[in-house]
């Protein structure tokens, strides 16, 4: 089977996902969608086709020399050019979306043939009920729960819990990784040997967060690292990965950190508490209904208090 995929070729979650699926032989025909703010790595894919980031179309990559380029087109979170789904349907090419429910619109002009839910929370949003006598909707799209596999080659036994790591990345919409709350917790941690490293790729956005946590910035136990770190070195020298996340379903960093042997501390919310040891999870004080925009799906955003984060770190 020829499996096409559309995605970034950058050092961030979506970029690493497509790279790993190609490396594993699942995706045979990758198509790079250039990122306008990050360094692109087209050299990762010798057979990849480049698509213009503005005004570009996937249609020309769907069919070449009178033949379909692939049998299935896969996408993580977005197809970028959604009109390609119309072309695929006309040519008998199946389409599958691995969604992030928070960034999925409530309704679309065209829907994929299949939804692969990377978490049990996503499965609640895309149940695949296939109801009848309704206009096109997510409930009519077939779906299944299929966790994203993670490479365990970076695994290492950790025997203490003193060196904590938080990868803020691009910080994210609504600062959903809990970066601010974690920084506000730092002065409240009592253990003198506690160390926290916060990394960020989006320098400007991380600085906005740091300005709201002035006491943490004065604490000698906190280290800030800016820029990219090679993937294979992400976990070197750390014992615990901490991220009081507010809303994610699939959280690739949590899975990657656990596969590397780190203790994973995140908020005690579904679906994380369905697969992580709950003894290390941070209590949630309450939930707030939210969305990234009125046209997007609603979700429950967890509220985690800095004092609870600090208490769990000391524990």
Short mmCIF file of C-alpha atoms in Angstrom, two decimals:
data_model
loop_
_atom_site.label_atom_id
_atom_site.label_comp_id
_atom_site.label_asym_id
_atom_site.label_seq_id
_atom_site.Cartn_x
_atom_site.Cartn_y
_atom_site.Cartn_z
CA UNK A 1 0.00 0.00 0.00
CA UNK A 2 1.25 3.46 -0.89
CA UNK A 3 0.64 5.77 2.07
CA UNK A 4 1.03 9.49 1.49
CA UNK A 5 1.30 12.00 4.31
CA UNK A 6 1.30 15.78 4.49
CA UNK A 7 3.22 17.53 7.26
CA UNK A 8 6.06 19.73 8.41
CA UNK A 9 9.77 18.86 8.30
CA UNK A 10 10.80 20.79 11.40
CA UNK A 11 12.06 20.00 14.90
CA UNK A 12 8.71 20.05 16.66
CA UNK A 13 5.98 17.52 17.43
CA UNK A 14 4.22 17.45 14.06
CA UNK A 15 7.51 17.37 12.18
CA UNK A 16 8.90 14.54 14.26
CA UNK A 17 5.70 12.54 13.86
CA UNK A 18 5.89 12.39 10.08
CA UNK A 19 9.63 11.74 10.19
CA UNK A 20 9.19 8.76 12.52
CA UNK A 21 6.32 7.32 10.46
CA UNK A 22 8.45 7.53 7.34
CA UNK A 23 11.47 6.05 9.12
CA UNK A 24 9.33 3.15 10.32
CA UNK A 25 8.07 2.47 6.79
CA UNK A 26 4.43 3.27 7.51
CA UNK A 27 4.42 6.39 5.32
CA UNK A 28 5.92 5.78 1.87
CA UNK A 29 5.18 9.07 0.13
CA UNK A 30 5.75 12.11 2.38
CA UNK A 31 4.82 15.60 1.20
CA UNK A 32 6.42 18.50 3.06
CA UNK A 33 4.39 21.57 3.90
CA UNK A 34 6.99 24.29 4.52
CA UNK A 35 6.92 26.03 7.88
CA UNK A 36 7.19 29.82 7.63
CA UNK A 37 8.79 30.37 11.06
CA UNK A 38 10.96 27.31 11.76
CA UNK A 39 13.99 25.88 9.98
CA UNK A 40 12.79 23.36 7.39
CA UNK A 41 14.65 20.09 6.82
CA UNK A 42 13.79 18.87 3.29
CA UNK A 43 16.93 16.72 3.41
CA UNK A 44 15.07 14.36 5.74
CA UNK A 45 13.08 13.07 2.76
CA UNK A 46 14.86 12.29 -0.48
CA UNK A 47 11.59 11.49 -2.28
CA UNK A 48 9.44 14.27 -0.79
CA UNK A 49 7.69 16.92 -2.83
CA UNK A 50 7.63 20.55 -1.70
CA UNK A 51 4.36 22.45 -1.59
CA UNK A 52 4.19 26.24 -1.67
CA UNK A 53 3.05 27.56 1.73
CA UNK A 54 0.82 30.24 0.18
CA UNK A 55 -1.52 29.52 -2.68
CA UNK A 56 -0.16 26.01 -2.97
CA UNK A 57 -2.27 23.02 -3.89
CA UNK A 58 -1.89 19.34 -3.13
CA UNK A 59 -3.93 18.40 -6.20
CA UNK A 60 -0.89 18.08 -8.46
CA UNK A 61 0.68 15.60 -6.02
CA UNK A 62 -2.39 13.40 -5.81
CA UNK A 63 -2.10 12.15 -9.39
CA UNK A 64 1.05 12.04 -11.52
CA UNK A 65 1.67 10.63 -14.99
CA UNK A 66 -1.89 9.39 -15.20
CA UNK A 67 -1.66 7.38 -11.96
CA UNK A 68 -2.65 8.02 -8.37
CA UNK A 69 0.43 9.01 -6.37
CA UNK A 70 -0.75 7.02 -3.31
CA UNK A 71 -3.65 4.89 -2.07
CA UNK A 72 -4.20 6.70 1.23
CA UNK A 73 -3.43 10.27 2.32
CA UNK A 74 -2.69 10.70 6.04
CA UNK A 75 -2.52 13.96 8.00
CA UNK A 76 -1.85 15.01 11.57
CA UNK A 77 -4.23 17.72 12.81
CA UNK A 78 -4.71 19.30 9.38
CA UNK A 79 -4.48 18.59 5.65
CA UNK A 80 -3.37 22.21 5.15
CA UNK A 81 -5.04 22.23 1.72
CA UNK A 82 -8.45 20.70 2.49
CA UNK A 83 -9.57 20.92 -1.15
CA UNK A 84 -7.26 17.96 -1.73
CA UNK A 85 -9.86 15.76 -0.03
CA UNK A 86 -12.29 16.50 -2.85
CA UNK A 87 -9.70 15.46 -5.44
CA UNK A 88 -8.85 12.33 -3.46
CA UNK A 89 -12.49 11.31 -3.25
CA UNK A 90 -12.95 11.75 -7.00
CA UNK A 91 -9.93 9.51 -7.64
CA UNK A 92 -10.82 6.86 -5.07
CA UNK A 93 -7.97 7.76 -2.72
CA UNK A 94 -8.90 7.33 0.94
CA UNK A 95 -8.07 10.07 3.46
CA UNK A 96 -7.36 9.68 7.18
CA UNK A 97 -6.93 12.36 9.85
CA UNK A 98 -5.11 11.97 13.18
CA UNK A 99 -6.80 14.87 14.98
CA UNK A 100 -6.06 17.20 17.85
CA UNK A 101 -9.61 17.76 18.97
CA UNK A 102 -8.94 21.28 20.31
CA UNK A 103 -7.86 22.48 16.86
CA UNK A 104 -10.62 20.75 14.89
CA UNK A 105 -13.46 22.80 13.45
CA UNK A 106 -17.01 21.88 14.42
CA UNK A 107 -18.06 21.58 10.79
CA UNK A 108 -16.18 21.29 7.49
CA UNK A 109 -17.06 21.61 3.85
CA UNK A 110 -15.46 18.23 3.23
CA UNK A 111 -14.62 15.44 5.69
CA UNK A 112 -11.93 12.75 5.64
CA UNK A 113 -12.93 9.11 5.18
CA UNK A 114 -11.46 8.03 8.48
CA UNK A 115 -10.35 9.42 11.84
CA UNK A 116 -7.54 7.74 13.79
CA UNK A 117 -7.89 8.90 17.41
CA UNK A 118 -4.49 9.08 19.17
CA UNK A 119 -6.09 9.26 22.63
CA UNK A 120 -9.26 8.06 24.33
CA UNK A 121 -10.28 11.69 24.80
CA UNK A 122 -10.16 12.27 21.04
CA UNK A 123 -12.31 9.17 20.62
CA UNK A 124 -15.04 10.89 22.64
CA UNK A 125 -15.06 13.71 20.09
CA UNK A 126 -14.95 11.43 17.05
CA UNK A 127 -17.00 8.36 18.04
CA UNK A 128 -17.71 7.20 14.50
CA UNK A 129 -21.40 6.63 15.13
CA UNK A 130 -22.27 6.80 11.43
CA UNK A 131 -25.77 8.13 12.07
CA UNK A 132 -28.28 8.30 9.24
CA UNK A 133 -30.39 11.07 7.73
CA UNK A 134 -28.11 13.87 8.85
CA UNK A 135 -25.96 16.32 6.95
CA UNK A 136 -22.21 15.51 6.81
CA UNK A 137 -20.77 15.67 10.34
CA UNK A 138 -17.97 14.17 12.41
CA UNK A 139 -20.30 11.50 13.82
CA UNK A 140 -20.63 10.01 10.35
CA UNK A 141 -16.89 9.57 9.86
CA UNK A 142 -15.55 6.13 10.76
CA UNK A 143 -13.03 6.21 13.61
CA UNK A 144 -10.85 4.06 15.81
CA UNK A 145 -8.54 4.50 18.81
CA UNK A 146 -4.90 3.87 17.90
CA UNK A 147 -2.14 5.27 20.18
CA UNK A 148 0.90 6.77 18.48
CA UNK A 149 3.91 4.49 19.03
CA UNK A 150 7.06 6.04 20.51
CA UNK A 151 10.69 5.09 19.92
CA UNK A 152 12.13 3.68 23.21
CA UNK A 153 15.77 3.81 22.08
CA UNK A 154 16.53 6.76 24.42
CA UNK A 155 15.42 4.81 27.52
CA UNK A 156 17.65 5.08 30.59
CA UNK A 157 17.06 4.06 34.20
CA UNK A 158 16.48 7.05 36.50
CA UNK A 159 17.03 6.53 40.22
CA UNK A 160 16.46 9.98 41.76
CA UNK A 161 13.92 12.78 41.30
CA UNK A 162 15.84 16.03 41.55
CA UNK A 163 16.37 17.28 37.98
CA UNK A 164 13.09 18.39 36.45
CA UNK A 165 12.55 19.31 32.79
CA UNK A 166 9.77 21.29 31.11
CA UNK A 167 9.75 21.70 27.33
CA UNK A 168 7.63 24.77 26.63
CA UNK A 169 8.31 24.55 22.88
CA UNK A 170 6.29 27.31 21.24
CA UNK A 171 4.41 27.71 24.59
CA UNK A 172 1.11 27.06 22.81
CA UNK A 173 -2.33 28.61 22.64
CA UNK A 174 -3.64 29.66 26.07
CA UNK A 175 -0.25 28.53 27.43
CA UNK A 176 -1.85 25.11 27.66
CA UNK A 177 1.28 23.27 28.80
CA UNK A 178 1.04 24.89 32.23
CA UNK A 179 4.33 26.78 31.83
CA UNK A 180 3.19 29.83 33.81
CA UNK A 181 1.72 27.82 36.68
CA UNK A 182 4.89 25.73 36.88
CA UNK A 183 7.09 28.83 37.06
CA UNK A 184 4.84 30.32 39.73
CA UNK A 185 5.30 27.11 41.72
CA UNK A 186 9.11 27.32 41.77
CA UNK A 187 9.42 29.74 44.76
CA UNK A 188 6.97 27.55 46.68
CA UNK A 189 9.09 24.38 46.37
CA UNK A 190 10.84 23.67 49.69
CA UNK A 191 13.41 21.08 48.60
CA UNK A 192 16.82 22.82 48.36
CA UNK A 193 18.23 20.35 45.79
CA UNK A 194 15.32 20.70 43.37
CA UNK A 195 16.38 21.89 39.91
CA UNK A 196 14.10 22.89 37.04
CA UNK A 197 15.09 23.53 33.42
CA UNK A 198 12.52 25.24 31.18
CA UNK A 199 13.20 25.15 27.46
CA UNK A 200 11.51 27.27 24.82
CA UNK A 201 11.75 27.55 21.04
CA UNK A 202 9.54 30.62 20.77
CA UNK A 203 11.72 33.13 22.62
CA UNK A 204 9.26 36.02 22.40
CA UNK A 205 6.33 34.02 23.75
CA UNK A 206 8.35 32.44 26.56
CA UNK A 207 9.55 35.89 27.63
CA UNK A 208 5.90 36.93 28.00
CA UNK A 209 5.41 34.03 30.41
CA UNK A 210 8.60 34.80 32.34
CA UNK A 211 7.48 38.40 32.91
CA UNK A 212 4.47 37.05 34.81
CA UNK A 213 6.66 34.93 37.11
CA UNK A 214 9.32 37.39 38.39
CA UNK A 215 9.96 35.48 41.63
CA UNK A 216 10.80 32.30 39.72
CA UNK A 217 13.31 34.20 37.59
CA UNK A 218 15.21 35.15 40.76
CA UNK A 219 15.37 31.55 41.99
CA UNK A 220 18.82 29.99 41.41
CA UNK A 221 17.21 26.56 41.05
CA UNK A 222 15.64 27.59 37.72
CA UNK A 223 17.48 27.41 34.38
CA UNK A 224 16.07 28.80 31.13
CA UNK A 225 17.28 27.37 27.81
CA UNK A 226 16.30 28.96 24.50
CA UNK A 227 16.42 27.44 21.03
CA UNK A 228 16.34 23.89 19.70
CA UNK A 229 17.94 20.81 21.28
CA UNK A 230 18.73 17.71 19.18
CA UNK A 231 15.95 15.18 19.66
CA UNK A 232 18.27 12.40 20.83
CA UNK A 233 19.60 14.66 23.61
CA UNK A 234 16.28 16.01 24.88
CA UNK A 235 16.26 13.92 28.04
CA UNK A 236 19.96 13.74 28.91
CA UNK A 237 20.65 14.61 32.55
CA UNK A 238 17.03 14.72 33.75
CA UNK A 239 14.94 12.58 36.11
CA UNK A 240 11.43 14.00 35.81
CA UNK A 241 9.43 15.52 32.97
CA UNK A 242 6.87 17.98 34.34
CA UNK A 243 4.04 19.66 32.42
CA UNK A 244 0.76 20.57 34.18
CA UNK A 245 -1.14 20.35 30.89
CA UNK A 246 -4.60 21.85 30.62
CA UNK A 247 -6.31 20.27 27.62
CA UNK A 248 -4.30 17.83 25.49
CA UNK A 249 -5.51 14.42 24.36
CA UNK A 250 -2.41 12.96 22.79
CA UNK A 251 0.62 14.57 24.39
CA UNK A 252 3.63 13.34 22.50
CA UNK A 253 6.17 14.89 24.93
CA UNK A 254 4.66 12.93 27.82
CA UNK A 255 4.89 9.67 25.88
CA UNK A 256 8.42 10.40 24.70
CA UNK A 257 9.62 11.28 28.21
CA UNK A 258 8.14 8.11 29.68
CA UNK A 259 9.71 6.06 26.88
CA UNK A 260 13.05 7.66 27.82
CA UNK A 261 12.66 6.46 31.41
CA UNK A 262 11.70 9.73 33.10
CA UNK A 263 9.02 10.02 35.75
CA UNK A 264 6.19 11.95 34.10
CA UNK A 265 4.34 14.57 36.18
CA UNK A 266 1.32 16.14 34.57
CA UNK A 267 -2.18 17.14 35.60
CA UNK A 268 -4.44 14.41 36.98
CA UNK A 269 -6.95 14.53 34.14
CA UNK A 270 -8.28 12.19 31.48
CA UNK A 271 -6.76 10.75 29.35
CA UNK A 272 -3.35 11.10 31.05
CA UNK A 273 -4.54 9.43 34.27
CA UNK A 274 -5.69 6.47 32.18
CA UNK A 275 -2.14 5.41 31.25
CA UNK A 276 0.26 7.19 33.63
CA UNK A 277 0.88 6.23 37.30
CA UNK A 278 -1.46 8.50 39.26
CA UNK A 279 0.85 8.81 42.27
CA UNK A 280 2.95 11.35 40.32
CA UNK A 281 0.06 13.38 38.91
CA UNK A 282 -0.80 16.92 40.01
CA UNK A 283 -4.33 17.57 41.34
CA UNK A 284 -6.77 19.57 39.22
CA UNK A 285 -8.71 22.19 41.18
CA UNK A 286 -11.47 22.66 38.60
CA UNK A 287 -12.30 22.76 34.88
CA UNK A 288 -13.33 25.62 32.63
CA UNK A 289 -15.17 25.24 29.32
CA UNK A 290 -13.08 26.74 26.53
CA UNK A 291 -12.23 26.70 22.82
CA UNK A 292 -9.55 28.16 20.56
CA UNK A 293 -12.23 29.95 18.53
CA UNK A 294 -16.00 29.95 18.17
CA UNK A 295 -15.87 27.71 15.10
CA UNK A 296 -13.77 25.07 16.87
CA UNK A 297 -14.79 22.22 19.17
CA UNK A 298 -15.27 23.02 22.86
CA UNK A 299 -13.20 21.29 25.53
CA UNK A 300 -12.67 21.22 29.30
CA UNK A 301 -9.55 23.15 30.30
CA UNK A 302 -7.99 22.05 33.59
CA UNK A 303 -7.02 24.63 36.21
CA UNK A 304 -3.97 23.64 38.27
CA UNK A 305 -2.79 25.71 41.23
CA UNK A 306 0.93 26.52 41.67
CA UNK A 307 0.76 25.47 45.33
CA UNK A 308 -0.42 22.00 44.30
CA UNK A 309 2.40 21.72 41.77
CA UNK A 310 4.98 22.67 44.40
CA UNK A 311 3.55 20.20 46.93
CA UNK A 312 3.72 17.37 44.40
CA UNK A 313 7.32 18.27 43.48
CA UNK A 314 8.33 18.16 47.16
CA UNK A 315 6.50 14.87 47.55
#
